[in-house]
Short mmCIF file of C-alpha atoms in Angstrom, two decimals:
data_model
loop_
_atom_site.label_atom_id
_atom_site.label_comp_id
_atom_site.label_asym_id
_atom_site.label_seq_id
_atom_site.Cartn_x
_atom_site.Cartn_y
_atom_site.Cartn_z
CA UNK A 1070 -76.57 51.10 -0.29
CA UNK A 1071 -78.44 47.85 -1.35
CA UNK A 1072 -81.91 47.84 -0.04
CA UNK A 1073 -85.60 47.27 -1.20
CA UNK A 1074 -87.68 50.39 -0.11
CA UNK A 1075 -91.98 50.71 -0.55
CA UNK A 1076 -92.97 54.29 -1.05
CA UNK A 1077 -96.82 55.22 -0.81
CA UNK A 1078 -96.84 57.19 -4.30
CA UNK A 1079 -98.89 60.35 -4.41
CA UNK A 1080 -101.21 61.03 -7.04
CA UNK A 1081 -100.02 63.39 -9.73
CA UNK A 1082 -96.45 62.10 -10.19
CA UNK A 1083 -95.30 59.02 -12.99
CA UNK A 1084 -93.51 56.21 -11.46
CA UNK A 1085 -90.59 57.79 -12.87
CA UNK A 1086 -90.63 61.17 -10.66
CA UNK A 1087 -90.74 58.82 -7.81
CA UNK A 1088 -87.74 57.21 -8.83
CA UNK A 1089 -85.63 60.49 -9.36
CA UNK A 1090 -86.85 61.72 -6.31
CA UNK A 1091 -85.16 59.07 -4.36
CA UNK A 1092 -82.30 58.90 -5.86
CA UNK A 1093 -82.10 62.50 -5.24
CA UNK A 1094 -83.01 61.70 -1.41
CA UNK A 1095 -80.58 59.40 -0.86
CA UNK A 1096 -77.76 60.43 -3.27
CA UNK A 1097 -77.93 56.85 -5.29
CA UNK A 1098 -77.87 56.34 -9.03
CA UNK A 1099 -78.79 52.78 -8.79
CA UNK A 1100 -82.93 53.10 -7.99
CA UNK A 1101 -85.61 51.45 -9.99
CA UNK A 1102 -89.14 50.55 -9.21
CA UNK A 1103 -90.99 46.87 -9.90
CA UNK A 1104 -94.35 47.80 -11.42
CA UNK A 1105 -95.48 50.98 -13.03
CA UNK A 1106 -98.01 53.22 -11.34
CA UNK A 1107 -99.86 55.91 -13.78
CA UNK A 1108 -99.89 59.33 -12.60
CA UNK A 1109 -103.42 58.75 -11.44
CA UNK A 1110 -103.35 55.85 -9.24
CA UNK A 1111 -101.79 56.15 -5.58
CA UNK A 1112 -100.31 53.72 -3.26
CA UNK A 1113 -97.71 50.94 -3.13
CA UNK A 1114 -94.46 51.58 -4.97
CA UNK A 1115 -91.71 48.99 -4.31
CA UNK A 1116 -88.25 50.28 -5.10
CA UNK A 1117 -85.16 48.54 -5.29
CA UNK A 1118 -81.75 50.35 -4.24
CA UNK A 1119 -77.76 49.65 -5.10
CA UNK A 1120 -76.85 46.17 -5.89
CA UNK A 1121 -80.51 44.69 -4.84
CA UNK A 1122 -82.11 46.25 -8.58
CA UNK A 1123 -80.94 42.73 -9.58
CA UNK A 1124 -83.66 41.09 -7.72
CA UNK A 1125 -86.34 42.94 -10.54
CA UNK A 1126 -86.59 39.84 -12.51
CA UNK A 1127 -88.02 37.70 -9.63
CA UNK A 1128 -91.30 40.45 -9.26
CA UNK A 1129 -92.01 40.61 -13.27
CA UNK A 1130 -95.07 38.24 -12.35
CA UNK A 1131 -96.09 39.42 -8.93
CA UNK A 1132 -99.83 39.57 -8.04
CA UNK A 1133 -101.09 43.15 -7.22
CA UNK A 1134 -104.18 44.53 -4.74
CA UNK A 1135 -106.07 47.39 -5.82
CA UNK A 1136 -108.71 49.35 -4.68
CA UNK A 1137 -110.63 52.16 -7.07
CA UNK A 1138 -113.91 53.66 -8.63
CA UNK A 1139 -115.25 53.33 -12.00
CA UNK A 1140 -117.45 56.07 -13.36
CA UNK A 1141 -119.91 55.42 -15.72
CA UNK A 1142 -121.51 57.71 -18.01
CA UNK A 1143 -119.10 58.59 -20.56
CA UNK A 1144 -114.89 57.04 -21.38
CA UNK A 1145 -112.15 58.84 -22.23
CA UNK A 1146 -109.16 58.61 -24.60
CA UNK A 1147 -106.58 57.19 -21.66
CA UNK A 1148 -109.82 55.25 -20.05
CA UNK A 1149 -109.08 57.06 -16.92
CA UNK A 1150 -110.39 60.23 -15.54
CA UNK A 1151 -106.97 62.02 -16.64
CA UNK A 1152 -108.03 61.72 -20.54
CA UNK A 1153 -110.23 63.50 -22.62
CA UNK A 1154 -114.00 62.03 -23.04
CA UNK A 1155 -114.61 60.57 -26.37
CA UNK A 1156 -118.42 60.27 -25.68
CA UNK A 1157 -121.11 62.09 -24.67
CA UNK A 1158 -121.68 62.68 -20.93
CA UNK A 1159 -124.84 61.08 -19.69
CA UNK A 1160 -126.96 60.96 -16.63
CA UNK A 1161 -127.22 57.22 -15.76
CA UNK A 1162 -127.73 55.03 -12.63
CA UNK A 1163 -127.22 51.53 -11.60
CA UNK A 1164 -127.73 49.36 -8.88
CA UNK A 1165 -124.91 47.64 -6.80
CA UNK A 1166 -126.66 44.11 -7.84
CA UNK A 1167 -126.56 45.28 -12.14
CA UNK A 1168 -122.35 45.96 -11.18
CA UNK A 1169 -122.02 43.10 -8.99
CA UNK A 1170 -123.49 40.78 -11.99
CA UNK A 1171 -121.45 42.63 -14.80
CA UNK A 1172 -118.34 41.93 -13.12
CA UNK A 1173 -118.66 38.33 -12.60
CA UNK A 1174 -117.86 38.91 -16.63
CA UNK A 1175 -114.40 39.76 -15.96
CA UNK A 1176 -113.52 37.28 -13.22
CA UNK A 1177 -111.04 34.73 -14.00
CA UNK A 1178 -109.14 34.09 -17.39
CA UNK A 1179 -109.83 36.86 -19.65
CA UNK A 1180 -108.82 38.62 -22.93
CA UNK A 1181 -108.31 42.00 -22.96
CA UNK A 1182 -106.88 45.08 -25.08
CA UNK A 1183 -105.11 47.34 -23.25
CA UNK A 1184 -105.48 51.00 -23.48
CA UNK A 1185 -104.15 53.29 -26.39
CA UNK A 1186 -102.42 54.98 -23.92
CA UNK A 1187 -100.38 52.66 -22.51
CA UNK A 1188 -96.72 51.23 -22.11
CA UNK A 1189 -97.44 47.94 -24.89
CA UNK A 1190 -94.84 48.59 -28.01
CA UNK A 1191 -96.10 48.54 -31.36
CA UNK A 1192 -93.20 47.95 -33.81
CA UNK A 1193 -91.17 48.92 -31.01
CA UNK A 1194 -92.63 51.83 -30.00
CA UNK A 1195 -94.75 52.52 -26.90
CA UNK A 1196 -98.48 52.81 -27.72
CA UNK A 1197 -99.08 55.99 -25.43
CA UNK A 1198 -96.39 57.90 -27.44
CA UNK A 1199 -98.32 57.17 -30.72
CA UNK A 1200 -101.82 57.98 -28.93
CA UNK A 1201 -100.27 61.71 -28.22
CA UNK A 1202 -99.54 62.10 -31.67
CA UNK A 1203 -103.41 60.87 -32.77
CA UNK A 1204 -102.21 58.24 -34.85
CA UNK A 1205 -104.70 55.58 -35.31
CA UNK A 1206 -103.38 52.42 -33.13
CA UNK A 1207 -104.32 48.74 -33.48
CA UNK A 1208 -103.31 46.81 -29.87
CA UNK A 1209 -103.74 43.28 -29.85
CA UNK A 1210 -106.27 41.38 -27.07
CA UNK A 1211 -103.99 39.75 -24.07
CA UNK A 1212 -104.65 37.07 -21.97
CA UNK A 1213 -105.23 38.24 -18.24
CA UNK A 1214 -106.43 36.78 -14.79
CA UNK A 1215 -108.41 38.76 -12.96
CA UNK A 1216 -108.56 36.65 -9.74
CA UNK A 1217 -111.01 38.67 -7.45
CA UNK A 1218 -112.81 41.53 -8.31
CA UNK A 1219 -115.70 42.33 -5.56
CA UNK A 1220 -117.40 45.59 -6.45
CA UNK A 1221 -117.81 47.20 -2.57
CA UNK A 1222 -120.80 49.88 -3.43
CA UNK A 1223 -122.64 51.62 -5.98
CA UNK A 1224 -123.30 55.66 -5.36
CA UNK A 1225 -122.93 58.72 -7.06
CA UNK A 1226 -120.02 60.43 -5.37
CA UNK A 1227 -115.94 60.20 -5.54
CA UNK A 1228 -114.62 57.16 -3.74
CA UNK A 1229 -111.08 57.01 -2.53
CA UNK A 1230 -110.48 60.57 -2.64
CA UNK A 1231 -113.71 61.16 -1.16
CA UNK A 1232 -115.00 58.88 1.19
CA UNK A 1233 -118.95 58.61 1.41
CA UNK A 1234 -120.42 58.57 5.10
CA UNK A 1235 -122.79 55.87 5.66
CA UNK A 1236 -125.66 57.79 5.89
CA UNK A 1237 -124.82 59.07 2.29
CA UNK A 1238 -124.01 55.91 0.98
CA UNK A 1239 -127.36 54.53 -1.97
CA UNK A 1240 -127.83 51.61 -3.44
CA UNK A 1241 -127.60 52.98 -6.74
CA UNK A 1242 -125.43 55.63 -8.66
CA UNK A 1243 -122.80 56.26 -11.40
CA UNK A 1244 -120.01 55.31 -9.39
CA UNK A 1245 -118.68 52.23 -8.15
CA UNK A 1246 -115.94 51.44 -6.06
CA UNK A 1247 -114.08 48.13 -6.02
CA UNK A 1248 -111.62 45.94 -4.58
CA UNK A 1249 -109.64 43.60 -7.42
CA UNK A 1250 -106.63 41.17 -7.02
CA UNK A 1251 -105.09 40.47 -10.03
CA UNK A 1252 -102.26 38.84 -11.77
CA UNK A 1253 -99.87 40.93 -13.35
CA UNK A 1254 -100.40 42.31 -16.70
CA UNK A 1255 -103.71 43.00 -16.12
CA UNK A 1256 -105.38 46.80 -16.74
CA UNK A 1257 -107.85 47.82 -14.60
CA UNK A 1258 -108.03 51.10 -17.00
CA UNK A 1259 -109.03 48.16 -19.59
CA UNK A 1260 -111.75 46.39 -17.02
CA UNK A 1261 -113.56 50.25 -16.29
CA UNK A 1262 -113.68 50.95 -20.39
CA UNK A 1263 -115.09 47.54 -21.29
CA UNK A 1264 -117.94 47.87 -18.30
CA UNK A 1265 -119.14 50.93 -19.92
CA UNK A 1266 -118.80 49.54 -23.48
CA UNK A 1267 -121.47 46.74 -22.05
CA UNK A 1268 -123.45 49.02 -20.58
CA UNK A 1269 -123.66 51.15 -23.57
CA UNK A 1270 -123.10 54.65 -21.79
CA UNK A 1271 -119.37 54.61 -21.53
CA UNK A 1272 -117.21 54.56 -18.38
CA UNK A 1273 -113.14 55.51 -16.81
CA UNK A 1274 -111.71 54.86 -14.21
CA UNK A 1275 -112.13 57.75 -12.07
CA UNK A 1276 -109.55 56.52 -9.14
CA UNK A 1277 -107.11 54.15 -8.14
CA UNK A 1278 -104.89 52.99 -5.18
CA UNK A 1279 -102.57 49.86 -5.34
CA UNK A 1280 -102.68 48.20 -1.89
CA UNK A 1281 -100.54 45.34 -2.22
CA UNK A 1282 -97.73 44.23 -5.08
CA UNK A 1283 -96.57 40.61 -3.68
CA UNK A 1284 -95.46 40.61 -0.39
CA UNK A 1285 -95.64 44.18 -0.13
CA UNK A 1286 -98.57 45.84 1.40
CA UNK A 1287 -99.31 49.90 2.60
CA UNK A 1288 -98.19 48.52 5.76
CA UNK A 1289 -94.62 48.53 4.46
CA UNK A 1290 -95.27 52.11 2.63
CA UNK A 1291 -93.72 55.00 3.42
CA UNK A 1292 -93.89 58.85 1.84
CA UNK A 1293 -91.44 60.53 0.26
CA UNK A 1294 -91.78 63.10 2.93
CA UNK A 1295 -91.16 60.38 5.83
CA UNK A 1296 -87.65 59.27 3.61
CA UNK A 1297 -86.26 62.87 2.93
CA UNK A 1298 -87.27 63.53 7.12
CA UNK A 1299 -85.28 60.03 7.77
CA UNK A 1300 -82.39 60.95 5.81
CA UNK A 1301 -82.10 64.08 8.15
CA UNK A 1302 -82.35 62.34 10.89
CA UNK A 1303 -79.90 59.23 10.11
CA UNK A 1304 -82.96 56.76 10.34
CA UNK A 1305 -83.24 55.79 6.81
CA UNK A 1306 -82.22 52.24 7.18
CA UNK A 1307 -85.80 51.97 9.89
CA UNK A 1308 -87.34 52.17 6.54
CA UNK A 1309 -86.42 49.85 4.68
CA UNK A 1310 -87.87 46.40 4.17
CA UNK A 1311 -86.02 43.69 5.94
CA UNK A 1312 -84.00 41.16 3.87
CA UNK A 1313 -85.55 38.30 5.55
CA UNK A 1314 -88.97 39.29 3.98
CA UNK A 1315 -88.37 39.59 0.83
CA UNK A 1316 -89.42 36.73 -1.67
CA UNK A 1317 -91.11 34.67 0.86
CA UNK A 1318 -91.60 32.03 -1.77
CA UNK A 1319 -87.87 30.74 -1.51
CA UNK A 1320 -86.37 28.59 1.32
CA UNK A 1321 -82.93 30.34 3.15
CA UNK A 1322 -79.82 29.51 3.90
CA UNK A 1323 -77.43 31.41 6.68
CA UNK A 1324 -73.98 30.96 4.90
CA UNK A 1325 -70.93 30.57 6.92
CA UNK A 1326 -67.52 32.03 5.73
CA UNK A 1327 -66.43 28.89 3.93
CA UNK A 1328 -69.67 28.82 2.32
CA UNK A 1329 -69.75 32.39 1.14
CA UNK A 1330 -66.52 33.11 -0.25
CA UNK A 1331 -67.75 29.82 -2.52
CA UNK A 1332 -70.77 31.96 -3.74
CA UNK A 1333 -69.59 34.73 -3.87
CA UNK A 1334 -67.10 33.67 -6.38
CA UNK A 1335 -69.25 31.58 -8.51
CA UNK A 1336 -68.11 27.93 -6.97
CA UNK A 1337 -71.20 25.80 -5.85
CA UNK A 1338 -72.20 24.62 -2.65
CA UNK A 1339 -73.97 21.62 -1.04
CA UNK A 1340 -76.81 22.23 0.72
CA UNK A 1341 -78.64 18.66 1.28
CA UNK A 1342 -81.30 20.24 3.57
CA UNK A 1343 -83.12 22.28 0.30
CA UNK A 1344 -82.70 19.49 -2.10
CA UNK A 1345 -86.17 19.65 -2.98
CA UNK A 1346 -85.90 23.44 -3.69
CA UNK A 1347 -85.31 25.29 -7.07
CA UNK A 1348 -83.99 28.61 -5.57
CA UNK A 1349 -82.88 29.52 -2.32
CA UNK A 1350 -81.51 32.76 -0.65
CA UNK A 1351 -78.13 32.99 1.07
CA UNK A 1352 -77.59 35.16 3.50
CA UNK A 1353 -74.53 35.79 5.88
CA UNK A 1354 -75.55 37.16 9.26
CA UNK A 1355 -79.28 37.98 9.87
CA UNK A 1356 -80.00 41.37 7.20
CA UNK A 1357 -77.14 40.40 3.98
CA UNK A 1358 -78.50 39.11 1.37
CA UNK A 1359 -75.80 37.79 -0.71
CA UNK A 1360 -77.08 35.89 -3.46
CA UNK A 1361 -80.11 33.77 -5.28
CA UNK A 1362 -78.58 30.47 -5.68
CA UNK A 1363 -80.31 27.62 -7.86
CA UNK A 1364 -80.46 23.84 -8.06
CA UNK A 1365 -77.86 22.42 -10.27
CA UNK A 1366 -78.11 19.14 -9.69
CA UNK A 1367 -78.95 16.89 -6.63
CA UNK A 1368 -78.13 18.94 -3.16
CA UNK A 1369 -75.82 21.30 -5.50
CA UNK A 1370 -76.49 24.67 -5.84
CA UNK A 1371 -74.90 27.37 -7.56
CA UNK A 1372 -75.47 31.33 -6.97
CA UNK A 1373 -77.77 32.57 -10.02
CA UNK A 1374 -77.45 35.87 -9.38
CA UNK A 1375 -74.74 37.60 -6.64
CA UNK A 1376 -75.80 40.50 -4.69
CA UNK A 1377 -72.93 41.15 -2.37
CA UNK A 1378 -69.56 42.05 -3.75
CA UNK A 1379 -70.35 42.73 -7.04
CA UNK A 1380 -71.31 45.49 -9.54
CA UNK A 1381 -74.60 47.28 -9.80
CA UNK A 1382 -76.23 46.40 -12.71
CA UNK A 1383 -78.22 48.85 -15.05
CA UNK A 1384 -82.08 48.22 -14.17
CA UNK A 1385 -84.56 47.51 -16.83
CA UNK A 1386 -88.03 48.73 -14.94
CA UNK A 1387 -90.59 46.55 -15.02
CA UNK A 1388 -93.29 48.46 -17.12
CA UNK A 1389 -96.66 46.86 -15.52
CA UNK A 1390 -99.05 49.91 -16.15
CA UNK A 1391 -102.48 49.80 -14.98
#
């Protein structure tokens, strides 16, 4: 089974549990995910499946959507509403134009430390595992790019989980909700902690859902309740994303026979219609996906990567907490 599958990931279980849970579903070792989602934050999951893990490396720098709340009045240890606060609760209010202007702050280009409890190594070690023990950690600032970040309203109720009606809705509160595209890397844990450190009162994210990773959206997103139902009914393939879509950014090729036995066994191929391309994907037939070639030299390209026909690599997850 070699296919590239978006689940719409509950709140309440790792990234991980997700990942056993299919492979469970569908009886396959060979499942790993393409961006970490904490326990907290809902929403879109891309998996990879079988021989098709291999295409990991071309996601490590895909631009994510999310949409969340930010709760000032006091932070917590994790900087989300899962950790314990580390500041004294306080009654405060704000209006949606004092957010709107603090945010401009973190637009664009920015450093920022990620949070003690997260996936960054320290001498090897992940940070999070040292932050359970209490030992004192030291992470470094990173460069991020925060390329939108609109804050949509400023209230003092729950947002995702609890939607406000209109006629509830203020213009001021200790909760905003937001809307933030950003490159990845970037912690929106991180962006929620820092707002309430310039504030002075202390803030967490109190909720998040991840909309988009590349060119996956919650269009594409299924349950895990929806796969184990398709598996019963022999529909799981309806599912899955179509080869066609995936990486949108490179050019395609339909391979004939001649052409793919080439590929497939590492001999190149001239394709003078993508000489101006770096990588292109080969397919045979409209839905196999057989291989990543790149540019050589000239019109010649060689397969980078095969996906058809060979072995199933072991699948280093792409650890892009937020």
């Amino acid at each position: 089974m070699n296919a590239v599958l978006i689940i719409d990931k509950p709140r309440g279980l790792t990234s991980h549990d997700v990942v056993n849970r299919v492979r469970r579903i569908l009886r396959e070792k060979s499942v790993g995910h393409l961006g970490t989602l904490d326990p907290l934050a809902t929403g879109v999951l891309p998996l990879v499946i079988g021989n098709l893990t291999r295409l990991a490396q071309f996601y490590t720098a895909s631009e994510k959507i999310y949409e969340g709340t930010i709760r000032f009045g006091f932070s917590t240890d994790t900087y989300d509403a899962e950790g314990e606060p580390t500041s004294p609760a306080r009654a405060v209010s704000f209006s949606l134009e004092q957010v709107r202007e603090l945010a401009t702050r973190f637009q664009g280009s920015i450093e920022q430390i990620p949070p003690p409890f997260s996936a960054k190594k320290i001498q090897g070690v992940p940070a999070y595992k040292l932050a359970r023990k209490h030992v004192e950690i030291s992470l470094k600032p990173v460069q991020v790019e925060i390329k939108e970040f609109e804050i949509t309203q400023v209230n003092a109720h729950a947002g995702l989980d609890a939607p406000v009606r209109a006629a509830e809705q203020s213009s001021s509160g200790s909760v905003a909700s937001f809307r933030a595209r950003v490159a990845s890397g970037t912690y929106m844990r991180s962006v929620a902690h820092d707002m309430g450190q310039l504030l002075g009162c202390g803030a967490h994210l109190e909720s998040l859902r991840r909309t988009a990773v590349g060119e996956f959206d919650l269009a594409d997103a299924h349950t895990l309740e929806e796969l184990e139902e398709a598996c019963k009914t022999g529909q799981t393939e309806d599912l899955f994303i179509h080869p066609r879509k995936l990486l949108p950014q490179f050019p395609s090729v339909t391979a004939n026979e001649e052409m793919a036995a080439h590929i497939r066994t590492g001999r190149p191929v001239n394709l003078p219609e993508l000489s101006q391309a770096r990588l292109v994907k080969v397919f045979t037939g409209q839905r196999e996906l057989i291989a990543i070639a790149t540019r050589v030299a000239g019109t010649l390209f060689h397969a980078k990567i095969v996906l058809a026909g060979a072995a199933t690599p072991r699948l280093a997850n792409n650890d892009d907490r937020t």
